[in-house]
Coordinates of C-alpha atoms in Angstrom, one line a residue:
Chain A
M27 CA 0.0 0.0 0.0
Q28 CA 2.8 2.3 1.0
Q29 CA 4.6 1.6 -2.2
I30 CA 1.5 2.5 -4.2
I31 CA 1.2 5.8 -2.5
K32 CA 4.9 6.5 -3.0
W33 CA 4.7 5.5 -6.7
S34 CA 1.6 7.7 -7.4
R35 CA 3.1 10.7 -5.5
K36 CA 6.1 10.4 -7.8
N37 CA 4.5 9.6 -11.1
L38 CA 0.9 11.1 -10.9
F39 CA 0.8 13.9 -8.4
A40 CA 4.3 15.4 -8.4
T41 CA 3.4 18.9 -9.3
R42 CA 0.1 20.8 -9.6
M43 CA 0.1 20.5 -13.4
N44 CA 0.9 16.9 -13.1
T45 CA -2.0 16.3 -10.8
L46 CA -4.4 18.1 -13.1
L47 CA -3.3 16.0 -16.1
S48 CA -3.5 12.8 -14.1
L49 CA -7.1 13.6 -13.0
V50 CA -8.2 14.5 -16.5
S51 CA -6.7 11.4 -17.9
L52 CA -8.3 9.2 -15.2
W53 CA -11.7 10.8 -16.0
L54 CA -11.2 10.2 -19.7
I55 CA -10.4 6.5 -19.1
Y56 CA -13.4 6.2 -16.8
V57 CA -15.8 7.7 -19.3
T58 CA -14.5 5.5 -22.1
I59 CA -14.6 2.3 -20.2
D60 CA -18.0 3.1 -18.7
G61 CA -19.4 3.9 -22.2
V62 CA -18.0 0.8 -23.8
A63 CA -18.9 -1.5 -21.0
S64 CA -22.5 -0.3 -20.7
W65 CA -23.0 -0.6 -24.5
A66 CA -21.2 -3.9 -25.1
F67 CA -22.2 -5.7 -21.9
I68 CA -24.6 -4.1 -19.4
N69 CA -27.2 -2.9 -21.8
A70 CA -26.5 -5.4 -24.5
S71 CA -28.7 -8.3 -25.6
F72 CA -27.0 -11.7 -25.8
L73 CA -29.6 -14.2 -26.6
G74 CA -32.4 -14.4 -29.1
A75 CA -33.3 -15.8 -32.5
D76 CA -34.3 -12.5 -34.1
K77 CA -34.6 -8.7 -33.6
A78 CA -37.1 -8.9 -30.7
S79 CA -34.5 -9.0 -27.9
C80 CA -32.4 -6.3 -29.6
I81 CA -35.4 -3.9 -30.0
A82 CA -36.0 -4.5 -26.3
N83 CA -32.5 -3.3 -25.5
P84 CA -32.2 -0.2 -27.6
H85 CA -29.1 1.2 -25.9
G86 CA -26.9 -1.8 -26.1
A87 CA -25.2 -4.1 -28.6
C88 CA -27.2 -6.7 -30.5
W89 CA -24.8 -9.7 -30.2
P90 CA -27.4 -12.3 -31.3
F91 CA -27.1 -10.8 -34.8
V92 CA -23.4 -11.7 -34.9
T93 CA -23.9 -15.2 -33.4
A94 CA -26.8 -16.0 -35.8
K95 CA -24.9 -14.8 -38.9
L96 CA -21.4 -16.0 -37.9
N97 CA -21.4 -18.8 -40.4
Q98 CA -22.0 -16.4 -43.3
F99 CA -19.5 -13.9 -41.9
I100 CA -16.8 -16.5 -42.1
Y101 CA -17.7 -18.5 -45.2
G102 CA -20.1 -16.3 -47.2
N103 CA -22.4 -18.5 -49.2
Y104 CA -19.9 -21.4 -49.3
P105 CA -22.1 -24.5 -49.3
A106 CA -22.5 -25.8 -45.8
G107 CA -21.6 -29.3 -46.7
E108 CA -18.3 -28.2 -48.2
Q109 CA -17.2 -25.8 -45.4
W110 CA -14.8 -28.5 -44.0
R111 CA -12.6 -27.6 -47.0
V112 CA -12.3 -24.0 -45.9
N113 CA -11.6 -25.2 -42.3
I114 CA -8.7 -27.4 -43.5
V115 CA -7.2 -24.5 -45.4
F116 CA -7.6 -22.2 -42.3
A117 CA -6.2 -24.9 -40.0
L118 CA -3.2 -25.7 -42.2
G119 CA -2.4 -22.0 -42.7
A120 CA -2.6 -21.3 -39.0
L121 CA -0.5 -24.4 -38.2
G122 CA 2.2 -23.5 -40.8
L123 CA 2.4 -19.9 -39.7
G124 CA 2.4 -20.8 -36.0
L125 CA 5.3 -23.2 -36.5
L126 CA 7.2 -20.7 -38.5
M127 CA 6.7 -18.0 -35.9
T128 CA 7.6 -19.9 -32.8
G129 CA 11.0 -20.6 -34.3
C130 CA 11.9 -23.7 -32.4
I131 CA 11.9 -26.3 -35.2
S132 CA 14.8 -27.5 -37.3
F133 CA 12.9 -27.8 -40.7
K134 CA 11.9 -24.2 -40.9
K135 CA 13.4 -23.5 -44.3
Q136 CA 11.6 -26.5 -45.8
L137 CA 8.4 -25.5 -44.1
A138 CA 8.6 -22.0 -45.5
V139 CA 9.2 -23.3 -49.0
L140 CA 6.2 -25.7 -48.6
M141 CA 4.0 -22.8 -47.3
L142 CA 4.9 -20.7 -50.4
T143 CA 4.6 -23.5 -53.0
A144 CA 2.4 -26.5 -52.0
Y145 CA 0.1 -24.6 -49.7
P146 CA -1.3 -22.1 -52.3
V147 CA -1.8 -25.0 -54.7
L148 CA -3.6 -27.1 -52.1
T149 CA -5.6 -24.1 -51.1
F150 CA -6.7 -23.5 -54.6
I151 CA -7.7 -27.1 -55.1
L152 CA -9.6 -27.3 -51.8
L153 CA -11.4 -24.0 -52.1
S154 CA -12.5 -24.1 -55.7
G155 CA -12.7 -27.8 -56.2
G156 CA -13.6 -29.5 -59.5
L157 CA -10.7 -31.8 -59.0
L158 CA -10.1 -35.0 -57.1
G159 CA -13.8 -35.6 -56.6
L160 CA -14.4 -32.3 -54.9
S161 CA -17.4 -30.5 -56.1
Y162 CA -16.8 -27.2 -57.9
V163 CA -17.6 -24.1 -55.8
E164 CA -17.8 -20.9 -57.8
T165 CA -16.0 -17.9 -56.4
N166 CA -19.2 -15.9 -56.3
Q167 CA -20.2 -18.2 -53.5
W168 CA -17.1 -17.4 -51.5
G169 CA -17.4 -14.6 -49.0
G170 CA -16.8 -13.2 -45.6
L171 CA -13.6 -13.7 -43.8
L172 CA -12.6 -16.3 -46.3
V173 CA -12.5 -13.8 -49.1
T174 CA -10.8 -11.2 -47.0
L175 CA -8.0 -13.6 -46.1
V176 CA -7.7 -15.0 -49.6
I177 CA -7.2 -11.4 -51.1
A178 CA -5.0 -10.2 -48.3
V179 CA -2.7 -13.3 -48.2
T180 CA -2.4 -13.4 -52.0
G181 CA -1.6 -9.7 -52.0
I182 CA 1.0 -10.1 -49.3
V183 CA 2.7 -13.2 -50.8
V184 CA 2.8 -11.8 -54.4
S185 CA 3.7 -8.2 -53.5
L186 CA 6.8 -8.9 -51.5
P187 CA 8.9 -10.7 -54.2
L188 CA 7.4 -8.6 -57.0
G189 CA 8.2 -5.4 -55.0
I190 CA 11.8 -6.6 -54.4
L191 CA 12.2 -7.1 -58.2
L192 CA 10.7 -3.7 -59.0
A193 CA 12.8 -2.0 -56.4
L194 CA 16.0 -3.6 -57.8
G195 CA 14.8 -2.7 -61.3
R196 CA 14.3 0.9 -60.4
R197 CA 17.9 1.1 -59.2
S198 CA 19.3 -1.0 -62.1
E199 CA 22.0 0.3 -64.4
L200 CA 20.1 -1.0 -67.4
P201 CA 18.1 1.8 -68.8
I202 CA 15.2 -0.2 -70.2
I203 CA 14.7 -2.2 -67.0
R204 CA 14.9 1.0 -65.0
M205 CA 12.4 2.8 -67.2
M206 CA 9.9 -0.1 -67.1
S207 CA 10.1 -0.4 -63.3
V208 CA 9.6 3.4 -62.9
V209 CA 6.6 3.4 -65.3
F210 CA 5.0 0.3 -63.6
I211 CA 5.5 1.7 -60.1
E212 CA 4.3 5.2 -60.8
F213 CA 1.3 4.0 -62.8
W214 CA 0.1 1.6 -60.1
R215 CA 0.9 4.0 -57.2
G216 CA -1.0 6.8 -58.9
V217 CA -4.2 5.0 -59.5
P218 CA -6.8 4.6 -56.7
L219 CA -7.6 1.0 -55.7
I220 CA -11.3 1.7 -56.4
T221 CA -10.4 2.6 -60.0
V222 CA -8.4 -0.5 -60.4
L223 CA -11.2 -2.7 -59.1
F224 CA -13.8 -1.0 -61.3
M225 CA -11.5 -1.3 -64.3
A226 CA -10.9 -5.0 -63.5
S227 CA -14.6 -5.8 -63.1
V228 CA -16.3 -3.5 -65.6
M229 CA -13.9 -2.5 -68.2
L230 CA -11.6 -5.5 -68.6
P231 CA -14.4 -7.8 -69.9
L232 CA -15.2 -5.3 -72.6
F233 CA -11.7 -5.7 -74.0
L234 CA -11.6 -9.5 -73.7
P235 CA -12.8 -11.6 -76.6
E236 CA -16.4 -12.8 -76.4
G237 CA -17.0 -15.9 -74.4
M238 CA -13.8 -15.6 -72.5
N239 CA -14.7 -15.6 -68.9
F240 CA -12.2 -14.3 -66.4
D241 CA -13.1 -15.0 -62.8
A242 CA -14.1 -11.8 -60.9
L243 CA -12.3 -12.6 -57.8
L244 CA -9.1 -13.5 -59.8
R245 CA -9.3 -10.1 -61.5
C246 CA -9.5 -8.4 -58.1
L247 CA -6.6 -10.5 -56.8
I248 CA -4.4 -9.4 -59.7
G249 CA -5.4 -5.8 -59.3
V250 CA -4.7 -5.8 -55.6
S251 CA -1.4 -7.6 -55.9
L252 CA 0.0 -5.3 -58.6
L253 CA -1.0 -2.2 -56.7
A254 CA 0.5 -3.6 -53.5
S255 CA 3.7 -4.5 -55.3
A256 CA 4.2 -0.9 -56.4
Y257 CA 3.9 0.3 -52.8
M258 CA 6.2 -2.5 -51.6
A259 CA 8.8 -1.6 -54.3
E260 CA 9.1 2.0 -52.9
V261 CA 9.3 0.7 -49.3
I262 CA 12.1 -1.7 -50.2
R263 CA 13.9 0.9 -52.4
G264 CA 14.1 3.0 -49.2
G265 CA 15.9 0.1 -47.5
L266 CA 18.2 -0.4 -50.4
Q267 CA 19.2 3.2 -50.4
A268 CA 20.1 3.0 -46.7
I269 CA 22.8 0.4 -47.4
P270 CA 26.2 2.1 -47.7
K271 CA 27.9 2.1 -51.1
G272 CA 30.8 0.2 -49.5
Q273 CA 28.7 -2.9 -49.1
Y274 CA 28.0 -3.0 -52.8
E275 CA 31.7 -2.4 -53.5
A276 CA 32.9 -5.1 -51.1
G277 CA 30.5 -7.5 -52.8
K278 CA 31.9 -6.7 -56.2
S279 CA 35.5 -6.8 -55.0
I280 CA 35.3 -10.4 -53.7
G281 CA 33.9 -11.4 -57.0
L282 CA 30.1 -11.9 -56.2
S283 CA 27.8 -11.5 -59.2
Y284 CA 25.0 -8.9 -59.1
W285 CA 22.3 -11.4 -58.0
K286 CA 24.5 -13.2 -55.5
S287 CA 25.5 -9.9 -54.0
M288 CA 21.9 -8.7 -53.8
R289 CA 20.7 -12.0 -52.3
L290 CA 23.5 -12.6 -49.8
I291 CA 24.6 -9.0 -48.8
I292 CA 22.3 -6.2 -49.8
L293 CA 18.7 -7.6 -49.5
P294 CA 19.2 -9.3 -46.1
Q295 CA 20.2 -5.9 -44.7
A296 CA 17.8 -3.8 -46.7
L297 CA 14.7 -6.0 -45.9
V298 CA 15.4 -5.9 -42.2
I299 CA 15.6 -2.1 -42.3
S300 CA 12.4 -2.0 -44.3
I301 CA 10.4 -4.3 -41.9
P302 CA 8.3 -1.5 -40.3
G303 CA 7.4 -0.1 -43.8
I304 CA 6.7 -3.6 -45.2
V305 CA 4.4 -4.4 -42.3
N306 CA 2.7 -1.0 -42.7
T307 CA 2.0 -1.8 -46.3
F308 CA 0.7 -5.3 -45.4
I309 CA -1.7 -3.8 -42.8
G310 CA -2.9 -1.1 -45.3
L311 CA -3.4 -3.8 -47.9
F312 CA -5.4 -6.0 -45.4
K313 CA -7.7 -3.2 -44.6
D314 CA -8.0 -2.1 -48.3
T315 CA -9.5 -5.5 -49.2
T316 CA -12.8 -4.1 -47.9
L317 CA -13.0 -2.1 -51.1
V318 CA -13.8 -5.2 -53.2
M319 CA -17.3 -4.8 -51.8
I320 CA -18.0 -2.2 -54.4
V321 CA -17.5 -4.6 -57.3
G322 CA -19.9 -7.1 -55.8
I323 CA -17.5 -9.3 -53.9
F324 CA -18.6 -9.9 -50.3
D325 CA -15.6 -9.7 -48.1
L326 CA -16.1 -9.7 -44.3
L327 CA -17.3 -6.1 -44.1
G328 CA -19.3 -6.5 -47.3
I329 CA -21.2 -9.5 -46.1
I330 CA -21.8 -8.0 -42.6
S331 CA -23.4 -4.9 -44.2
F332 CA -25.3 -7.0 -46.6
H333 CA -27.0 -8.7 -43.7
F334 CA -28.2 -5.4 -42.2
T335 CA -31.0 -5.6 -44.8
D336 CA -32.3 -8.9 -43.4
P337 CA -35.9 -8.1 -42.4
N338 CA -35.5 -10.5 -39.4
W339 CA -32.8 -8.2 -38.0
T340 CA -33.9 -4.6 -38.6
S341 CA -33.0 -2.9 -35.4
P342 CA -31.2 0.3 -34.9
Q343 CA -28.4 -1.5 -33.0
V344 CA -27.7 -4.1 -35.7
P345 CA -25.5 -1.9 -38.0
I346 CA -23.5 -0.5 -35.1
T347 CA -22.9 -4.0 -33.7
G348 CA -22.0 -5.3 -37.1
F349 CA -19.4 -2.6 -37.7
V350 CA -17.9 -2.9 -34.3
F351 CA -17.6 -6.7 -34.9
A352 CA -15.9 -6.1 -38.2
G353 CA -13.6 -3.5 -36.7
L354 CA -12.6 -6.0 -34.0
V355 CA -11.8 -8.8 -36.4
F356 CA -9.7 -6.5 -38.6
W357 CA -8.0 -5.1 -35.5
V358 CA -7.1 -8.6 -34.2
F359 CA -5.4 -9.5 -37.6
C360 CA -3.6 -6.2 -38.0
F361 CA -2.4 -6.1 -34.4
A362 CA -1.1 -9.7 -34.8
M363 CA 0.9 -8.6 -37.8
S364 CA 2.3 -5.6 -36.1
Y365 CA 3.2 -7.6 -33.0
Y366 CA 4.8 -10.4 -35.0
S367 CA 6.9 -7.9 -37.0
K368 CA 8.5 -6.6 -33.8
S369 CA 9.8 -10.0 -32.9
V370 CA 11.0 -10.5 -36.5
E371 CA 12.9 -7.2 -36.3
R372 CA 14.5 -8.3 -33.0
R373 CA 15.5 -11.7 -34.4
F374 CA 17.2 -10.3 -37.5
S375 CA 18.7 -7.2 -35.9
V376 CA 21.7 -6.4 -38.1
T377 CA 24.3 -5.4 -35.5
G378 CA 24.3 -8.9 -33.9
E379 CA 24.3 -7.3 -30.5
N380 CA 20.9 -8.7 -29.6
K381 CA 21.7 -12.3 -30.6
Chain B
M8 CA 55.5 -5.9 -72.0
S9 CA 57.5 -8.6 -70.3
E10 CA 56.2 -11.9 -69.0
K11 CA 56.8 -11.2 -65.4
H12 CA 54.5 -8.1 -65.2
I13 CA 51.3 -9.1 -63.4
I14 CA 49.7 -5.7 -63.9
V15 CA 50.3 -3.5 -67.0
I16 CA 48.6 -0.1 -67.2
N17 CA 49.0 1.7 -70.5
Q18 CA 48.0 5.3 -71.2
L19 CA 45.1 5.2 -68.7
D20 CA 42.6 8.0 -68.8
K21 CA 39.6 8.6 -66.7
Y22 CA 37.1 11.3 -66.3
F23 CA 34.5 12.1 -63.6
G24 CA 32.2 14.1 -65.8
D25 CA 34.4 17.0 -67.0
F26 CA 37.0 16.4 -64.4
H27 CA 40.1 14.6 -65.8
V28 CA 40.9 12.5 -62.8
L29 CA 43.6 10.2 -64.3
K30 CA 45.8 11.6 -67.0
N31 CA 47.8 9.2 -69.2
I32 CA 48.9 6.8 -66.4
N33 CA 51.6 4.2 -67.3
L34 CA 52.5 1.7 -64.7
S35 CA 53.8 -1.9 -64.7
V36 CA 53.9 -4.1 -61.6
A37 CA 56.0 -7.2 -61.4
A38 CA 54.7 -10.3 -59.6
G39 CA 55.6 -10.0 -55.9
E40 CA 56.3 -6.3 -56.1
K41 CA 55.1 -4.0 -53.4
I42 CA 54.1 -0.5 -54.4
V43 CA 53.1 2.4 -52.2
I44 CA 51.1 5.2 -53.8
C45 CA 50.9 8.5 -52.0
G46 CA 49.8 12.0 -52.8
P47 CA 47.5 14.7 -51.7
S48 CA 43.8 14.0 -51.5
G49 CA 42.0 14.3 -54.8
S50 CA 45.2 13.3 -56.7
G51 CA 43.5 10.2 -58.2
K52 CA 45.4 7.6 -56.2
S53 CA 42.3 5.7 -54.9
T54 CA 40.7 6.0 -58.3
L55 CA 43.8 4.4 -59.9
I56 CA 43.7 1.3 -57.8
R57 CA 39.9 1.1 -58.0
C58 CA 40.3 0.9 -61.8
I59 CA 42.4 -2.2 -61.4
N60 CA 39.5 -4.4 -60.2
H61 CA 36.9 -2.4 -62.1
L62 CA 35.1 -0.7 -59.3
E63 CA 35.6 2.3 -61.5
S64 CA 35.6 1.9 -65.3
H65 CA 38.3 3.7 -67.3
D66 CA 37.7 5.9 -70.4
G67 CA 40.9 5.4 -72.3
G68 CA 44.0 3.2 -72.4
D69 CA 44.4 -0.4 -71.3
I70 CA 44.7 -2.3 -68.0
I71 CA 45.9 -5.9 -68.3
V72 CA 45.9 -8.0 -65.1
D73 CA 47.6 -11.3 -65.2
G74 CA 47.3 -11.4 -69.0
I75 CA 43.6 -10.6 -69.0
P76 CA 42.6 -7.3 -70.6
L77 CA 40.1 -5.4 -68.4
D78 CA 37.3 -4.3 -70.8
D79 CA 33.6 -4.4 -70.5
R80 CA 33.3 -8.1 -70.8
V81 CA 31.7 -9.4 -67.6
K82 CA 33.6 -12.7 -67.8
N83 CA 37.0 -10.9 -67.7
I84 CA 35.9 -8.5 -64.9
D85 CA 34.7 -11.5 -62.8
H86 CA 37.9 -13.4 -63.5
I87 CA 40.1 -10.4 -62.5
R88 CA 38.1 -9.8 -59.3
S89 CA 38.6 -13.3 -58.2
E90 CA 42.4 -12.8 -58.5
V91 CA 42.5 -9.3 -57.0
G92 CA 41.7 -8.7 -53.3
M93 CA 40.8 -5.3 -52.0
V94 CA 40.9 -3.7 -48.5
F95 CA 38.9 -0.6 -48.0
Q96 CA 39.3 2.4 -45.7
Q97 CA 35.9 1.8 -44.1
F98 CA 36.5 -2.0 -43.8
N99 CA 33.1 -2.8 -45.5
L100 CA 32.6 -6.0 -43.6
F101 CA 29.1 -7.4 -43.9
P102 CA 27.5 -6.5 -40.6
H103 CA 24.7 -9.2 -40.7
M104 CA 27.2 -12.0 -40.8
T105 CA 29.7 -13.4 -38.3
V106 CA 33.4 -13.0 -39.0
L107 CA 33.7 -16.6 -40.2
E108 CA 30.6 -16.1 -42.5
N109 CA 32.2 -13.0 -43.9
C110 CA 35.3 -14.9 -44.8
I111 CA 33.7 -18.0 -46.3
L112 CA 31.1 -16.1 -48.4
A113 CA 33.2 -15.6 -51.5
P114 CA 35.0 -19.0 -51.6
V115 CA 31.6 -20.8 -51.2
W116 CA 29.5 -18.7 -53.5
V117 CA 32.1 -17.6 -56.1
K118 CA 34.5 -20.6 -56.3
G119 CA 32.1 -23.3 -55.1
V120 CA 34.4 -24.5 -52.3
P121 CA 32.6 -26.9 -50.0
R122 CA 31.7 -25.2 -46.7
P123 CA 33.9 -27.2 -44.3
E124 CA 36.9 -26.7 -46.5
A125 CA 36.2 -23.0 -46.8
E126 CA 35.8 -22.8 -43.0
A127 CA 39.2 -24.5 -42.4
L128 CA 40.8 -22.1 -44.9
A129 CA 39.1 -19.1 -43.3
L130 CA 40.3 -20.1 -39.8
Q131 CA 43.8 -20.5 -41.2
Y132 CA 43.7 -16.9 -42.5
L133 CA 42.1 -15.5 -39.3
E134 CA 45.0 -17.1 -37.5
R135 CA 47.4 -15.3 -39.8
V136 CA 45.8 -11.9 -39.1
R137 CA 45.9 -13.0 -35.4
I138 CA 42.2 -13.1 -34.5
P139 CA 41.1 -16.8 -34.7
D140 CA 39.2 -16.4 -31.5
Q141 CA 36.8 -13.8 -32.8
A142 CA 35.4 -16.1 -35.6
D143 CA 31.9 -16.3 -34.2
K144 CA 31.5 -12.6 -33.4
Y145 CA 29.7 -10.0 -35.5
P146 CA 31.8 -7.1 -37.0
G147 CA 29.9 -4.6 -34.8
Q148 CA 31.4 -6.3 -31.8
L149 CA 35.0 -5.8 -32.9
S150 CA 37.4 -2.8 -32.7
G151 CA 38.3 -1.0 -35.9
G152 CA 41.7 -2.6 -36.0
Q153 CA 40.2 -6.1 -35.6
Q154 CA 37.6 -5.3 -38.3
Q155 CA 40.3 -4.2 -40.7
R156 CA 42.3 -7.4 -40.1
V157 CA 39.1 -9.5 -40.7
A158 CA 38.7 -7.5 -44.0
I159 CA 42.2 -8.5 -44.9
A160 CA 41.5 -12.2 -44.0
R161 CA 38.3 -12.1 -46.0
S162 CA 40.2 -11.0 -49.1
L163 CA 42.9 -13.6 -48.6
C164 CA 40.3 -16.3 -48.5
M165 CA 39.9 -15.9 -52.2
Q166 CA 43.6 -16.7 -52.5
P167 CA 44.2 -13.6 -54.7
R168 CA 47.5 -13.0 -56.5
I169 CA 47.3 -9.3 -56.0
M170 CA 46.1 -7.2 -53.0
L171 CA 44.9 -3.6 -53.3
F172 CA 44.8 -1.5 -50.2
D173 CA 42.9 1.8 -50.3
E174 CA 44.0 3.8 -47.3
P175 CA 43.6 0.8 -44.9
T176 CA 44.7 2.7 -41.8
S177 CA 43.1 6.1 -42.3
A178 CA 39.9 5.3 -40.4
L179 CA 41.7 3.8 -37.5
D180 CA 42.6 5.2 -34.1
P181 CA 46.4 5.6 -33.7
E182 CA 46.9 2.7 -31.4
M183 CA 45.2 0.3 -33.9
I184 CA 47.2 1.3 -36.9
K185 CA 50.2 -0.8 -35.8
E186 CA 48.4 -4.1 -35.6
V187 CA 47.0 -3.6 -39.1
L188 CA 50.4 -2.6 -40.5
E189 CA 52.1 -5.6 -38.9
V190 CA 49.7 -7.9 -40.7
M191 CA 50.4 -6.1 -44.0
V192 CA 54.1 -6.4 -43.4
D193 CA 53.7 -10.2 -42.9
L194 CA 51.8 -10.4 -46.1
A195 CA 54.5 -8.5 -48.0
E196 CA 57.2 -10.8 -46.6
Q197 CA 55.3 -13.8 -47.9
G198 CA 55.6 -12.5 -51.4
M199 CA 52.2 -11.1 -52.1
T200 CA 51.9 -8.5 -54.9
M201 CA 50.6 -5.4 -53.2
L202 CA 49.5 -1.9 -54.2
C203 CA 48.9 0.3 -51.2
V204 CA 47.5 3.8 -51.1
T205 CA 48.7 5.0 -47.8
H206 CA 50.4 7.8 -45.9
E207 CA 52.2 5.5 -43.5
M208 CA 55.7 6.5 -44.6
G209 CA 57.3 4.1 -42.1
F210 CA 55.5 1.2 -43.8
A211 CA 56.6 2.5 -47.2
R212 CA 60.2 2.6 -46.2
R213 CA 60.1 -0.8 -44.7
V214 CA 58.1 -2.7 -47.3
A215 CA 57.9 -0.9 -50.6
D216 CA 60.0 -1.8 -53.6
R217 CA 58.8 1.4 -55.3
V218 CA 57.0 4.6 -54.1
I219 CA 54.8 6.4 -56.5
F220 CA 53.8 10.0 -55.9
M221 CA 50.6 11.3 -57.6
D222 CA 49.2 14.8 -57.9
E223 CA 46.3 16.1 -60.0
G224 CA 45.8 12.8 -61.8
E225 CA 49.4 12.3 -62.9
I226 CA 52.3 10.2 -61.7
I227 CA 54.8 12.9 -60.7
E228 CA 57.6 10.8 -59.4
E229 CA 58.4 7.1 -58.8
N230 CA 61.5 5.8 -57.1
T231 CA 62.8 3.4 -54.5
P232 CA 61.8 4.4 -51.0
T233 CA 65.3 5.4 -50.0
S234 CA 65.8 7.8 -53.0
F235 CA 62.2 8.9 -52.8
F236 CA 62.3 10.0 -49.2
D237 CA 66.0 11.1 -49.0
N238 CA 66.3 12.7 -52.3
P239 CA 63.0 13.7 -53.9
Q240 CA 63.4 15.2 -57.4
N241 CA 60.2 17.1 -58.0
N242 CA 59.2 20.2 -56.1
R243 CA 55.7 19.0 -55.5
T244 CA 57.0 15.8 -54.0
K245 CA 59.3 17.8 -51.7
L246 CA 56.4 20.0 -50.7
F247 CA 54.1 17.0 -50.0
L248 CA 56.8 15.2 -48.0
S249 CA 57.6 18.3 -45.9
Q250 CA 53.8 18.5 -45.2
I251 CA 53.3 15.0 -44.0
I252 CA 56.6 14.4 -42.3
G253 CA 57.0 18.1 -41.5
D254 CA 57.5 18.5 -37.8

């Protein structure tokens, strides 16, 4: 008790100004917690099969909406009998990532290669089917968190290597390569994602020959990946520029070729420097996936807002609850990325002093 | 052009934009010869040795290293670089690798030496530069003198026939200069062909077969160390020597 008093004297009430600031802050914290708690828990409705209980609790969250619709929020309109396929994809992804992150296994390299090669193929086969006796599930039946993750993960996995190549290209001594990289980067960086998605879904089919059908989700995936690559390229170029010229010269002087020198000397250092920017781009990309809603693809946010119109659930609290739920899910994923990136940064710290 | 010359430089010209940095340089180096190049800053001495392993490209004249002409052919450049080691003023070790990894990188990735063999070789050279016990440390954990000695070992691991030193002691604290110079003297005594850009005149007297004085992109004077220091011919040489030995 005495220690608490001593601590608060020193840190909260040391001067008059200090005391004032502490009291204001405490009041702000109280107001926030009180508001959130009374909305989310005290005044909220938790049980019920339709809007009745939510209308009865007009000042609190309508959680039954979320629980009733959870299946659609996760899978969209993926056929109920086939949802085990999505579950396998989720479970394998989580297992693979988990093993890679904990960092206490000896076959890490092989696993990473597997996750980047076999896993996407397996995911494709499982999710869309039409092979190995799996029934075909069209992508317009996919939705919810499934679509959000498919777009975000594809964007992340494609944009990193493509971004590295573009960044190297922009710094290349070969004029044609440099010019092409600059044009690509500046084009994709200058176009809003919404425009890209509209172009992909409305304009592109006009240019394609008649009868040639190009999956709508695939078009979005390509658009998102290329846009993200352009951003990634500039983040990585920043890292490349931070590497002293002497490192390039030392690589040359011991006889390493351009690619070997990039792979062994320059990129390992540049990428570590770029981690905060890379993760920033990943997080931005993850949240930008919500824009696919406007071309008729129902990602997590899209499918949640779509269900606001369900006549069984017309209550003033339903949209608020839905948006809060969407926000929470997005926050959990983004925070996880940010938290993980910190541990990666520590592990690869260049100086070697933290090893 | 005699057989025994390992480096032949003929009428070398180089420009940085409009600036004529090397003017009609002619220099032949015999195998096993030690040459010290000195001169005021901006005289082109670093640029000259950086042309020899093509860190800088030249605009006129020829450079022939070990019988291979240095032109724009990548194959020739790669071949010459594997025979020519270079030590930089700023060490330029790879900070994300341990000392041992720094040393085995080129043998493994350029020459395809198996890793255990490369490690054995690296330890042997680390022994020669007197820091075998630091093999598992990172460059950031070493002193400047130790880092420079690692840099020398890293170059030696490619078993080059020629070593270029670009002001190897200029970035070091005074008490560390000696340990690096001792390693260089060792290397000279074992018969390595060396070109050193340095202002360490004691080292030049002790090791060099020839001292070259450069100013404004030209070779002004070249001589044996004794004649060079005791009886300089050119006024600019005299001025330069009086400035660095001076007090």
